[in-house]
Coordinates of C-alpha atoms in Angstrom, one line a residue:
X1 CA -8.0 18.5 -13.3
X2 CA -5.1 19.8 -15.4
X3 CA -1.6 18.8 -14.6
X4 CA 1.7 18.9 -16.6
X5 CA 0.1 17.8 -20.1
X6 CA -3.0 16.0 -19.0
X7 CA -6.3 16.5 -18.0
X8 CA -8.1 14.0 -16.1
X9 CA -11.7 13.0 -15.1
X10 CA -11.8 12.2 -12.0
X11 CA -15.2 11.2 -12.5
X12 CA -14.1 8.4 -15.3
X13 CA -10.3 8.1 -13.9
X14 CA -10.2 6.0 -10.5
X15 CA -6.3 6.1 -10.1
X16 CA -3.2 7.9 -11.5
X17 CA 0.2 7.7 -11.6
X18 CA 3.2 10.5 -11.4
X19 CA 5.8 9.6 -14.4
X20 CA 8.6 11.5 -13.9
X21 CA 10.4 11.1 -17.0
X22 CA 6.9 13.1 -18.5
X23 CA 6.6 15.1 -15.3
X24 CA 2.8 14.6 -15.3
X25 CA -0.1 12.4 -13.9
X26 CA -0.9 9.5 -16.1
X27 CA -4.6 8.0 -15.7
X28 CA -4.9 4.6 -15.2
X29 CA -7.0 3.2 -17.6
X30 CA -6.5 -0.8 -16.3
X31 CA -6.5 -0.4 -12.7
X32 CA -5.3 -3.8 -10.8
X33 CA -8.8 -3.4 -8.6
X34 CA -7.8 -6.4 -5.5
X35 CA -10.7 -7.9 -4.2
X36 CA -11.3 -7.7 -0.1
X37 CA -12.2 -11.4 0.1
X38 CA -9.6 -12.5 -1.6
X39 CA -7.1 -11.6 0.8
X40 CA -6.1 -14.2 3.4
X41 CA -4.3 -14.1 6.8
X42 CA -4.6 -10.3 7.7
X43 CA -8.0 -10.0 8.9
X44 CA -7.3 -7.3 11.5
X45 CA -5.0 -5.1 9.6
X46 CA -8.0 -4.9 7.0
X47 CA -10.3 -4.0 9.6
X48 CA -8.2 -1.0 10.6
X49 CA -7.3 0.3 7.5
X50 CA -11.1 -0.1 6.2
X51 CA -12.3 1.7 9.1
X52 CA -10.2 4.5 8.8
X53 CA -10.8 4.9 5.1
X54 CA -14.7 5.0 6.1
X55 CA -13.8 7.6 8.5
X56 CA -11.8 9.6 6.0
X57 CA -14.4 9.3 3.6
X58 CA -17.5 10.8 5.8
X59 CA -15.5 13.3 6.9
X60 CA -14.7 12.2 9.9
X61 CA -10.7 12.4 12.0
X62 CA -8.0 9.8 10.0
X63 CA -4.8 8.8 10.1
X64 CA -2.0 8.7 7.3
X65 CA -1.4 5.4 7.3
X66 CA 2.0 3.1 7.6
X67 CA 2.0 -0.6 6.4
X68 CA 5.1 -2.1 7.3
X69 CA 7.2 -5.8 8.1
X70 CA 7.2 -9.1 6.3
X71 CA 7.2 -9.2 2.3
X72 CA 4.7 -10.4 0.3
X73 CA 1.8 -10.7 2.8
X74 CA -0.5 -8.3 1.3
X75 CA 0.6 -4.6 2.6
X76 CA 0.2 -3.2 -1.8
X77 CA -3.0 -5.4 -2.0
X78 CA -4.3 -4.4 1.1
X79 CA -4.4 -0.8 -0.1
X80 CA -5.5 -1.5 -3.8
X81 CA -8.4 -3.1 -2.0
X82 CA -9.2 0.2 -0.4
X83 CA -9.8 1.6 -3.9
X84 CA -11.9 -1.6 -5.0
X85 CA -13.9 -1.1 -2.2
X86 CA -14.2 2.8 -2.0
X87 CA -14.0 4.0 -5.1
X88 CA -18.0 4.4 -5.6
X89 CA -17.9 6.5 -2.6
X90 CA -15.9 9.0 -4.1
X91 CA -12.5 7.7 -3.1
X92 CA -9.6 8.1 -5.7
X93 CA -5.7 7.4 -5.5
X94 CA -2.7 8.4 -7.0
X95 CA 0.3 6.0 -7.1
X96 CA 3.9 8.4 -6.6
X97 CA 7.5 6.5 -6.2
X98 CA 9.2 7.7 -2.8
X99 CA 12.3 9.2 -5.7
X100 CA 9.5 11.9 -6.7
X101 CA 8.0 13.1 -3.0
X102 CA 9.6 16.1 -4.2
X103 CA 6.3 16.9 -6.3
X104 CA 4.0 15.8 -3.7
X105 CA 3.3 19.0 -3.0
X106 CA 2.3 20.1 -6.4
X107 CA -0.1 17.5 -6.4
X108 CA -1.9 18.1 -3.5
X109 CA -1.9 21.7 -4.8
X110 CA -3.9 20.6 -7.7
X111 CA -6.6 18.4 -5.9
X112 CA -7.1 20.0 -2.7
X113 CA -10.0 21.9 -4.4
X114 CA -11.7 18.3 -5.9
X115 CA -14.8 17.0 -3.9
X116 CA -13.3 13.5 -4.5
X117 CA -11.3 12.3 -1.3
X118 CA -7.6 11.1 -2.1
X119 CA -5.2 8.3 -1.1
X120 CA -1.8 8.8 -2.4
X121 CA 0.1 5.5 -2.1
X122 CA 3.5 5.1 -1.9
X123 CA 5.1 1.7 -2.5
X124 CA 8.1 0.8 0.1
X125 CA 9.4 3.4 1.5
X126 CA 13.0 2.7 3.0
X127 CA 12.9 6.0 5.8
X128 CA 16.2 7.1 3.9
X129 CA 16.3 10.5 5.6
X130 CA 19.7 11.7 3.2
X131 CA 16.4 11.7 0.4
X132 CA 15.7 15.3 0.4
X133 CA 12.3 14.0 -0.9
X134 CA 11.2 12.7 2.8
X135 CA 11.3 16.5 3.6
X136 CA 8.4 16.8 1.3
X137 CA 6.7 13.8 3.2
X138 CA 6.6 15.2 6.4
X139 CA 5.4 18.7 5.5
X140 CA 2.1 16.5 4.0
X141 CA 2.1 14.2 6.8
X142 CA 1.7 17.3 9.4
X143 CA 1.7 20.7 7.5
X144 CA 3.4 23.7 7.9
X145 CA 2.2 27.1 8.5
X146 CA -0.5 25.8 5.5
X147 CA -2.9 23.8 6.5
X148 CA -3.1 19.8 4.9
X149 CA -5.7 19.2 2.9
X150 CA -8.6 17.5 4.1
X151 CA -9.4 15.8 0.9
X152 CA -5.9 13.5 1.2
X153 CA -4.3 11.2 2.7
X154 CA -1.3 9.0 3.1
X155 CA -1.0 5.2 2.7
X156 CA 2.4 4.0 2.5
X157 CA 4.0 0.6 2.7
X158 CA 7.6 -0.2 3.7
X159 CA 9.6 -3.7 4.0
X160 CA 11.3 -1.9 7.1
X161 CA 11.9 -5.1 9.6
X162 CA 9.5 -5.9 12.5
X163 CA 12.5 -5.5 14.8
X164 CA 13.9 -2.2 13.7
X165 CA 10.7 -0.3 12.4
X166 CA 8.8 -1.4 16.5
X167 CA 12.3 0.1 18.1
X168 CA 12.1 3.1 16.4
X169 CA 8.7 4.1 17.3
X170 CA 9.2 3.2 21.1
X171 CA 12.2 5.1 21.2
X172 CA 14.2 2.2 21.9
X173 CA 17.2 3.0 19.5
X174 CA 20.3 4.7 21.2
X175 CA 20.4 8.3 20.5
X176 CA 21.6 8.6 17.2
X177 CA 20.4 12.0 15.0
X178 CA 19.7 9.8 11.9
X179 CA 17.6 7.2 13.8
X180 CA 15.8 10.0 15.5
X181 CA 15.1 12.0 12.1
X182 CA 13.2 8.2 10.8
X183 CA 11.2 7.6 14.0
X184 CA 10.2 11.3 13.6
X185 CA 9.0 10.5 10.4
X186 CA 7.3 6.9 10.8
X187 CA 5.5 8.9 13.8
X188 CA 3.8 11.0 11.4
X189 CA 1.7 8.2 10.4
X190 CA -1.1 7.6 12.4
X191 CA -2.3 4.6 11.8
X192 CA 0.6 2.5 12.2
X193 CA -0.1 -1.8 10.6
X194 CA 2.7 -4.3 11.2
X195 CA 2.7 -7.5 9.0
X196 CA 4.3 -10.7 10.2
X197 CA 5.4 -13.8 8.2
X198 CA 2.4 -15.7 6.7
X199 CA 2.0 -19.4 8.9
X200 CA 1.9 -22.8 6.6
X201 CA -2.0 -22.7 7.0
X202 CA -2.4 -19.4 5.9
X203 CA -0.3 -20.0 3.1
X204 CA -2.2 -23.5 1.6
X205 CA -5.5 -21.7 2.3
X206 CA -4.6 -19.3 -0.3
X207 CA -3.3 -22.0 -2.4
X208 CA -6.2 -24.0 -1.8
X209 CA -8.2 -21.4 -3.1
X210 CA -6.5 -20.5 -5.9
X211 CA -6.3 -23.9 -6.9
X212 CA -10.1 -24.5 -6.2
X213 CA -11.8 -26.6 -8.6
X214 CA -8.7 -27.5 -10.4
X215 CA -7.0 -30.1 -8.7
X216 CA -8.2 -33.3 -6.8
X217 CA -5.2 -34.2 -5.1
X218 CA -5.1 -31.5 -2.1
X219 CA -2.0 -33.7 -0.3
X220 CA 0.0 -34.1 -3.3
X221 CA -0.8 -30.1 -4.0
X222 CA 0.2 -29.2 -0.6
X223 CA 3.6 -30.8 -0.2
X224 CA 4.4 -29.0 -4.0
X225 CA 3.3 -25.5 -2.3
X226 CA 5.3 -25.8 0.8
X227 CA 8.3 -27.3 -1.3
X228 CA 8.2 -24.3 -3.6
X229 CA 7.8 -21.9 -1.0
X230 CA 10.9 -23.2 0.7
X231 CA 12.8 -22.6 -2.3
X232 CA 11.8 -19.1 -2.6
X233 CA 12.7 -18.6 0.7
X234 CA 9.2 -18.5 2.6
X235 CA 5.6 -18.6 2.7
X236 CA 3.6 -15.6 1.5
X237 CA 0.7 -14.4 -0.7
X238 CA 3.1 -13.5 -3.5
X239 CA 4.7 -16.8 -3.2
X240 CA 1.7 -18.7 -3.7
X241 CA 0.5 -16.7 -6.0
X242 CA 4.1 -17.7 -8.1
X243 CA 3.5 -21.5 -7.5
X244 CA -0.4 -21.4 -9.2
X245 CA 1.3 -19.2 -11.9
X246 CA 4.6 -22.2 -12.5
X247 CA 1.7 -24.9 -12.5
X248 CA 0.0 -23.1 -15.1
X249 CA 2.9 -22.6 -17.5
X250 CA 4.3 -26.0 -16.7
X251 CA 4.5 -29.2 -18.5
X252 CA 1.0 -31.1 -19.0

């Protein structure tokens, strides 16, 4: 596939991602590949999204879909999961930055005629509708008078809060044009996965297991954890994942 300056394999080239300052798709070469089993606490939002990637894949009706809520509980890992899991089925992804949906189009342009299936992911989206970009979005999400291609979809995360993003989707907001114009747009995804705050025993399970092996005091370990988590402000994948990393650079 030729795009900008490049052309990739798709064959050799599981990812890629848009550099706008180069205006072209840049292979991955080291892709961050998550593994499945390694993720703790969301169990059911896995489920969903795996199903409706296996659907996707075989051809079958799928949804864009929308991960959304609490930070640092897995929503980015979830879906670089998707490609450690897929991508021998033919599955490939493309990484774009919601400040160049104006391009999305123009990609899809280019693969729509590839017999690999794609995910283009978009990292925390913010439902800014002043972005012209989110214009771009919905015309993908839907279509106009062209149809979308079957060969992609849409997985997108965003930090929006529990509270505002569940409002918005129930129609629960006063009327308000700009509120509408977001709703309108997080309804265009539809598979819709909320993520809630990670519990304490979630959150020493992943320690525990990142830990495994390593340490043989699991009290002593577990009262540092929950310390450091409450000075980073809460308990969360990412936040344990921080803790093993301080231990490892720390003093002997």
């Amino acid at each position: 596939m030729a795009f900008g300056k490049l052309t990739i394999d798709w064959r050799s080239t599981l990812a890629a991602v848009w550099r706008s300052n180069r205006h072209f798709l840049k292979p991955i070469r080291n892709v961050d590949l998550v593994n499945p089993d390694n993720l703790q606490g969301i169990d059911e939002q896995k489920d969903k999204l795996f199903r409706n990637t296996e659907h996707f894949l075989r051809g079958k009706p799928a949804s864009h879909a929308l991960l959304w809520g609490a930070h640092g509980v897995g929503k980015s890992s979830l879906i670089k999961a998707v490609l450690s899991r897929y991508h021998t089925y033919g599955l490939r992804m493309i990484q774009i930055s919601k400040d160049d949906l104006g391009v999305l189009v123009d990609i899809t342009d280019e693969i729509v005629d590839s017999h690999y299936r794609f995910i283009i992911y978009c990292d925390d989206l913010d439902f800014d509708e002043t972005k012209g970009e989110y214009r771009m979005l919905k015309s993908t999400l839907e279509g106009t008078l062209e149809k979308p291609p079957e060969n992609v979809l849409i997985y997108a995360t965003s930090n929006c809060r529990k509270s505002t993003l569940e409002q918005m989707l129930k129609g629960e907001i006063p009327d308000d044009p700009a509120v509408e114009n977001k709703r309108l747009l997080a309804d265009r995804f539809g598979l819709s996965l909320p993520f809630h705050p990670m519990n304490k025993d979630t959150y020493l399970e992943i320690v525990d297991k990142l830990f495994k092996g390593r340490v043989q005091d699991a009290e002593l370990l577990h009262q540092e954890a929950s310390a450091f988590a409450t000075e980073r402000g809460g308990q969360s994948g990412r936040t344990a994942r921080h803790f093993f990393n301080h231990c490892q650079t720390g003093p002997n």
